[in-house]
Amino acid sequence: MSTKNLFQEFPLLQTERLRLRQVTERDSPSILELFSDQEVIRYVPLSRFTTTEHALQEIAWYTTIFQEHTGLRWGIEIKDTGKLIGTCGFLDYKPDHRRAELGYDLSRSYWGHGIMPEAAQAVIDFGFGVMELNKIAASIVPENTASGKVLSKLGFRQEGLLRQHEFEHGNFVDLAVYAILREEYEVLERERSSRHE
């Protein structure tokens, strides 16, 4: 799929429990609630949101990366309730190199329920399928062990450590770099398919 076609209309993704959709200004209360939680932003290079304006700026960034064809950020919505509980998507999309970086965040009350692996798997499937990526990377603070477990569950492997790579919350932090290649993803897909036959 060409970049032009990919970014014409924001794609809707659905899983068993979730609807992944475009985030709009109407979602500002949910985005404010999400990023006002100090635990949610603990390992994220964001300051705690305290106003609706902060949420609107975040949503505007999601719109900008889509318009500039550099990323896609879906809102994670619970199908049964319609509640937006997090976001997941791609940034730093490099079509020439067929790679992108995965990022995500989730409301604390939904941690530990398999929500993020379910949402991220749909995004990864879209990346390797529709976007025809060859590699999807993700960078996390090493102390964020929960996120590391999510990535491992999704088939990512740690590739290395970027020392004191970012300045977050008043400190220089290391970033652990994870990635999954198309060939690795295809092996996992075949294993998943054989389990469901």
PDB file of C-alpha atoms in Angstrom, residues 3 16 24 37 136 171 174 182 197:
ATOM      1  CA  THR A   3       1.846   6.039   1.836  1.00  0.00           C
ATOM      2  CA  GLU A  16     -12.501  -9.359  20.689  1.00  0.00           C
ATOM      3  CA  THR A  24     -10.719  13.295  18.570  1.00  0.00           C
ATOM      4  CA  ASP A  37      -2.024   9.645  36.557  1.00  0.00           C
ATOM      5  CA  ILE A 136       8.772  -2.746  14.281  1.00  0.00           C
ATOM      6  CA  ASN A 171      17.097  12.620  34.968  1.00  0.00           C
ATOM      7  CA  ASP A 174      18.701   4.594  29.500  1.00  0.00           C
ATOM      8  CA  ARG A 182       8.682  -9.571   9.626  1.00  0.00           C
ATOM      9  CA  GLU A 197      -6.998 -25.160  13.588  1.00  0.00           C
TER      10      GLU A 197
END
